XYZ file of N, CA, C and O in Angstrom:
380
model
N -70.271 84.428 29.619
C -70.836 83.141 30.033
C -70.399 82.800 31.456
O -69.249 82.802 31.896
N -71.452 82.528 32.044
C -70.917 82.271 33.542
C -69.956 80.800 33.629
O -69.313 80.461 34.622
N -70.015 80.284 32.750
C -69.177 78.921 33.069
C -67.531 79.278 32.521
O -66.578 78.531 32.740
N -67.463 80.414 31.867
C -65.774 80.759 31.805
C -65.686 81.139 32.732
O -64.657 80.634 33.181
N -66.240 81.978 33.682
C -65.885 82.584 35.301
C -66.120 81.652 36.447
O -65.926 81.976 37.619
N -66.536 80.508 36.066
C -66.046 78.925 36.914
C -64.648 78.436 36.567
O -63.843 78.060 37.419
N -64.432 78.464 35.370
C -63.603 77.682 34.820
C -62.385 78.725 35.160
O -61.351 78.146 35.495
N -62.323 80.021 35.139
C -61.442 81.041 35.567
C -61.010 80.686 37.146
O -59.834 80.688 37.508
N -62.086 80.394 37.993
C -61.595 80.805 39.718
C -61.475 79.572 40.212
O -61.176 79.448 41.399
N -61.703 78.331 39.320
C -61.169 76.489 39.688
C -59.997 76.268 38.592
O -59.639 75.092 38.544
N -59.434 76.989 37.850
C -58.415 76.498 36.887
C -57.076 76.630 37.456
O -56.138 77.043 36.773
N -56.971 76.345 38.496
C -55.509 75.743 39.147
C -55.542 74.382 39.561
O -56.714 74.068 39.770
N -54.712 73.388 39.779
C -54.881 71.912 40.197
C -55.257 71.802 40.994
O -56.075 70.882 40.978
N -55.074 72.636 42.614
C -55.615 72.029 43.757
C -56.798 72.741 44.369
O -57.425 72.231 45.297
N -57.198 74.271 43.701
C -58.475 74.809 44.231
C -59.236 73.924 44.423
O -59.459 73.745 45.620
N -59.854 73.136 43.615
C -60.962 72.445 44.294
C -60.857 71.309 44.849
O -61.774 70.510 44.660
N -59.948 70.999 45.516
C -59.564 69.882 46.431
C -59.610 70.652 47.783
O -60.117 70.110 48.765
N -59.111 71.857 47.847
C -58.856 73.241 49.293
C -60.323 73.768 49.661
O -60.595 74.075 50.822
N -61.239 73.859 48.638
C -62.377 74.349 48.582
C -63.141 72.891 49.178
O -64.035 73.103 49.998
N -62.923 71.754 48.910
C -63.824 70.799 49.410
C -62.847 70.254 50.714
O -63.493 69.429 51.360
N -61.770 70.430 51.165
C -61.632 70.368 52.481
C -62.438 71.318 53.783
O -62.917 71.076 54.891
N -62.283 72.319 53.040
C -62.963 73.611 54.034
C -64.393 73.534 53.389
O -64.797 74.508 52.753
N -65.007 72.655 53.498
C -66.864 72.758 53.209
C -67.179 72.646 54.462
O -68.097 73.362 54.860
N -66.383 71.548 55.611
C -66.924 71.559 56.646
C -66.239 71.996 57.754
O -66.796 71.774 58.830
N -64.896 72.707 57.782
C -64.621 73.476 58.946
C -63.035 74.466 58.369
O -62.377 74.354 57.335
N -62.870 75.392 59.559
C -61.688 76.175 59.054
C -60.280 75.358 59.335
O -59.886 74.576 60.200
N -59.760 75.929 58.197
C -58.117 74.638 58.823
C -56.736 75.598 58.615
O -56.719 76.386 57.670
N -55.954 75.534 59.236
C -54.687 76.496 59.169
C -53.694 76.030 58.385
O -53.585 74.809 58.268
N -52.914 76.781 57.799
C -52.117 76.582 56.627
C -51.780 75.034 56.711
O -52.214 74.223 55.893
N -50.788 74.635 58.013
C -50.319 73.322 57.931
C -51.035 72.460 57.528
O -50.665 71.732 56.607
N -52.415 72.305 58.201
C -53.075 71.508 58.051
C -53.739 70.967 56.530
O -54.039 69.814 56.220
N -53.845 72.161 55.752
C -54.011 71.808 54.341
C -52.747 71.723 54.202
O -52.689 70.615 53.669
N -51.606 72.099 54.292
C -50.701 71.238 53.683
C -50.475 69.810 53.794
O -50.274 68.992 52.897
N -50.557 69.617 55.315
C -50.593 68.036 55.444
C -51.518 67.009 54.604
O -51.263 65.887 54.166
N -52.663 67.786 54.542
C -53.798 66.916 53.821
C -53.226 66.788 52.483
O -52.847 65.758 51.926
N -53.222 67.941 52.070
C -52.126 68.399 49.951
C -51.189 67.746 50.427
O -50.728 68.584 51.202
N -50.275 66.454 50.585
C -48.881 66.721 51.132
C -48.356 67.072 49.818
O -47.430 67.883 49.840
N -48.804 66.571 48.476
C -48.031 66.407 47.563
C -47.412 67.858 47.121
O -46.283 68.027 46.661
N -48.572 69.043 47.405
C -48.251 70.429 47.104
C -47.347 71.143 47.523
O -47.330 71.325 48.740
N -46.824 71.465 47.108
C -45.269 72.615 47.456
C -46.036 73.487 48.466
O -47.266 73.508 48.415
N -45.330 74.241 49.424
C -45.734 75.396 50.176
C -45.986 76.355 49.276
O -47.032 77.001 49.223
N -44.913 76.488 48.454
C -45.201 78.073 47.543
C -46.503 77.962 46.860
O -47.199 78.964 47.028
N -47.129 76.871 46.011
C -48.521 76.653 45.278
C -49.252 76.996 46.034
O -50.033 77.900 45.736
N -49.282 76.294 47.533
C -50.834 76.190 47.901
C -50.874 77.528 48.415
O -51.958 78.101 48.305
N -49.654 78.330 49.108
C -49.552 79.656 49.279
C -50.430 80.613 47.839
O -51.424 81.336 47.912
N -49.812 80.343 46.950
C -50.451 81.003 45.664
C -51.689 80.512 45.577
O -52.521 81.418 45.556
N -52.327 79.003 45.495
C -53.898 78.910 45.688
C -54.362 79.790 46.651
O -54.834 80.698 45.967
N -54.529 80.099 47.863
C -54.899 80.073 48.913
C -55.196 82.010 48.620
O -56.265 82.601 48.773
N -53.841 82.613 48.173
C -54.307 83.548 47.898
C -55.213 84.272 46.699
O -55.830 85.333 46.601
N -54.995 83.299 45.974
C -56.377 83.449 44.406
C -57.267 83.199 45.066
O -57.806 84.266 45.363
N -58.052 81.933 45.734
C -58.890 81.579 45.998
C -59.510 83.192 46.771
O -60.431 83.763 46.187
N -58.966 83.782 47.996
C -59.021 84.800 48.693
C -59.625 85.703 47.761
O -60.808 86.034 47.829
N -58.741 86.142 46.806
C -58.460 86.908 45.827
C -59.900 87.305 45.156
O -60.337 88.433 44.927
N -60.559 85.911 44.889
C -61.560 85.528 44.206
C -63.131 85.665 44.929
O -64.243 85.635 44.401
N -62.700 85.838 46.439
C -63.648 86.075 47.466
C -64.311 84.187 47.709
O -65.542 84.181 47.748
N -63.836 83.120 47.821
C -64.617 82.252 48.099
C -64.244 81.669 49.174
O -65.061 80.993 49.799
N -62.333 81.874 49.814
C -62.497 81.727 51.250
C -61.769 83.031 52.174
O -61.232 83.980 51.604
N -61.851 82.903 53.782
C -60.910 84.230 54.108
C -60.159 83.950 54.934
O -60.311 82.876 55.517
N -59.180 84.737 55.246
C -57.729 84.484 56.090
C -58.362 84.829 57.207
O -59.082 85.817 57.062
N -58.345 84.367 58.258
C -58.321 85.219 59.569
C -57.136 84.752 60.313
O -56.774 83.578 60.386
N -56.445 85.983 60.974
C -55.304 85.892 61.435
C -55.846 86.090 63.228
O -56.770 86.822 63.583
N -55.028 85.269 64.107
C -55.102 85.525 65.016
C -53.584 86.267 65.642
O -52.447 86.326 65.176
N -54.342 86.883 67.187
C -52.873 87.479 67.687
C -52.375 86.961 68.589
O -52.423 87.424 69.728
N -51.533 85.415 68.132
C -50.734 84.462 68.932
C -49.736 84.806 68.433
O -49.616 85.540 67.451
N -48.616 84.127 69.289
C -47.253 84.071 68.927
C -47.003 82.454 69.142
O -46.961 81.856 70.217
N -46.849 81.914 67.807
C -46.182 82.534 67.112
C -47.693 83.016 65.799
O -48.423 82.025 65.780
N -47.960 83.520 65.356
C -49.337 83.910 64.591
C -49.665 82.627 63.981
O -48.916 81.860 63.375
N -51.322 82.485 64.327
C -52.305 81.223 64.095
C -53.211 81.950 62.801
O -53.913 82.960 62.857
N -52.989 81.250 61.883
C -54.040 81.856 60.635
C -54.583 80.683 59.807
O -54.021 79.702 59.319
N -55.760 81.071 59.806
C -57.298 79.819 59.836
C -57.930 80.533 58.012
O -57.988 81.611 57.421
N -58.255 79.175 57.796
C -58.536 79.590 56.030
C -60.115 78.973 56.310
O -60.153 78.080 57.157
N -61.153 79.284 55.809
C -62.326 79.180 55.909
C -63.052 79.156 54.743
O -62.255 79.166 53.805
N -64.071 79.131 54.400
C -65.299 79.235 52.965
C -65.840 80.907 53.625
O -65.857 81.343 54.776
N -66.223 81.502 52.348
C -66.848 83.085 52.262
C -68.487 82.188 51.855
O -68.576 80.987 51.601
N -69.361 82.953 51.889
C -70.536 83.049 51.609
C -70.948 82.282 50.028
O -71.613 81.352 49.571
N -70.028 83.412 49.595
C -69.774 82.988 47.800
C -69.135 81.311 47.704
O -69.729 80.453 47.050
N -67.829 81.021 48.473
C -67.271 79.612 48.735
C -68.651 78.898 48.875
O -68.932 77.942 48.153
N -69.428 79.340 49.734
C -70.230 77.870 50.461
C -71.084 77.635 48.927
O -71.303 76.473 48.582
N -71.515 78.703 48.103
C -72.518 78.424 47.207
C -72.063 76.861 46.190
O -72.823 75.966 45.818
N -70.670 76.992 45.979
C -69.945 75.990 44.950
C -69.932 74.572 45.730
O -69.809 73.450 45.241
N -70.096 74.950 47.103
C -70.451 73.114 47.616
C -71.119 72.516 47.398
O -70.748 71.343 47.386
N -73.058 72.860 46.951
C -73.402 71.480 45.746
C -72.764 71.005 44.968
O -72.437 69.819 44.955
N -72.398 72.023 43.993
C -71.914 71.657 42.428
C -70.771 71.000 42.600
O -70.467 70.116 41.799
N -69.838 71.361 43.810
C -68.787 70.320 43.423
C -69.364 68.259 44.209
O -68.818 67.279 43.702
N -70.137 68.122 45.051
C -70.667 67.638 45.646
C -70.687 66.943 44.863
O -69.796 66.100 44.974
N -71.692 66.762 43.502
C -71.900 66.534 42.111
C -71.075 65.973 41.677
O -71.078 64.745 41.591
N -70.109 66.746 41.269
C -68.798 66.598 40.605
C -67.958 65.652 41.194
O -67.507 64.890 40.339
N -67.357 65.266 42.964
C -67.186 64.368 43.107
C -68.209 62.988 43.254
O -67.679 61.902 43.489
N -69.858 63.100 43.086
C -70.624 61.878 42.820
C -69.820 61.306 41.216
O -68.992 60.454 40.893
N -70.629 62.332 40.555
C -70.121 61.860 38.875
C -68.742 61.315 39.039
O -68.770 60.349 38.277
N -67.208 61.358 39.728
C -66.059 61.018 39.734
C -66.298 59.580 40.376
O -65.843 58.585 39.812
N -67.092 59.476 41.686
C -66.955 58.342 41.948
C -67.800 57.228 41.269
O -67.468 56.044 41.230
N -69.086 57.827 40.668
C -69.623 56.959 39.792
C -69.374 56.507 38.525
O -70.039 55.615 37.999
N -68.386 57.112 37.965
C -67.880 56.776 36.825
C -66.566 55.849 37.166
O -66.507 55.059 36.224
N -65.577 55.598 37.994
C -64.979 54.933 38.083
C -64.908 53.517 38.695
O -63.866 52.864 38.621
């Protein structure tokens, strides 16, 4: 069923909060952390690489010093931006 393999690659707490920051541009580690503040480094480190993992966003590393690395949406990422779109309407309309 395709909705266990949704429920598989969003079943961590903050994937889809990381996934709807990066709908509209790439942001570097800090910067989702600042936004997550509440998230530990080590989690969003571990999101960041499932998400990867999962193909919906990608690392690109640049060659600065001290190294600049930018987290982005994959092809596959951009497809889940209706549905979650949705998902935060239904959140704000229900409350």
């Amino acid at each position: 069923m395709g909705v266990v393999y949704v429920q598989h690659i969003l079943s961590w707490r903050w994937k889809l909060l990381i996934l709807l920051f990066l709908k509209d541009k790439a942001y570097c580690f800090g910067e989702i952390k600042n936004i997550l503040n509440e998230i530990s480094q080590g989690s969003l480190t571990k999101q960041l690489r499932k998400l990867e993992a999962d193909g919906l966003i990608k690392r690109e590393v640049f060659p600065e010093v001290p190294p600049k690395v930018e987290y982005s949406l994959t092809d596959k990422g951009e497809k889940l931006i209706p549905i979650m779109t949705m998902l935060e309407q239904f959140g704000q309309d229900c409350t």
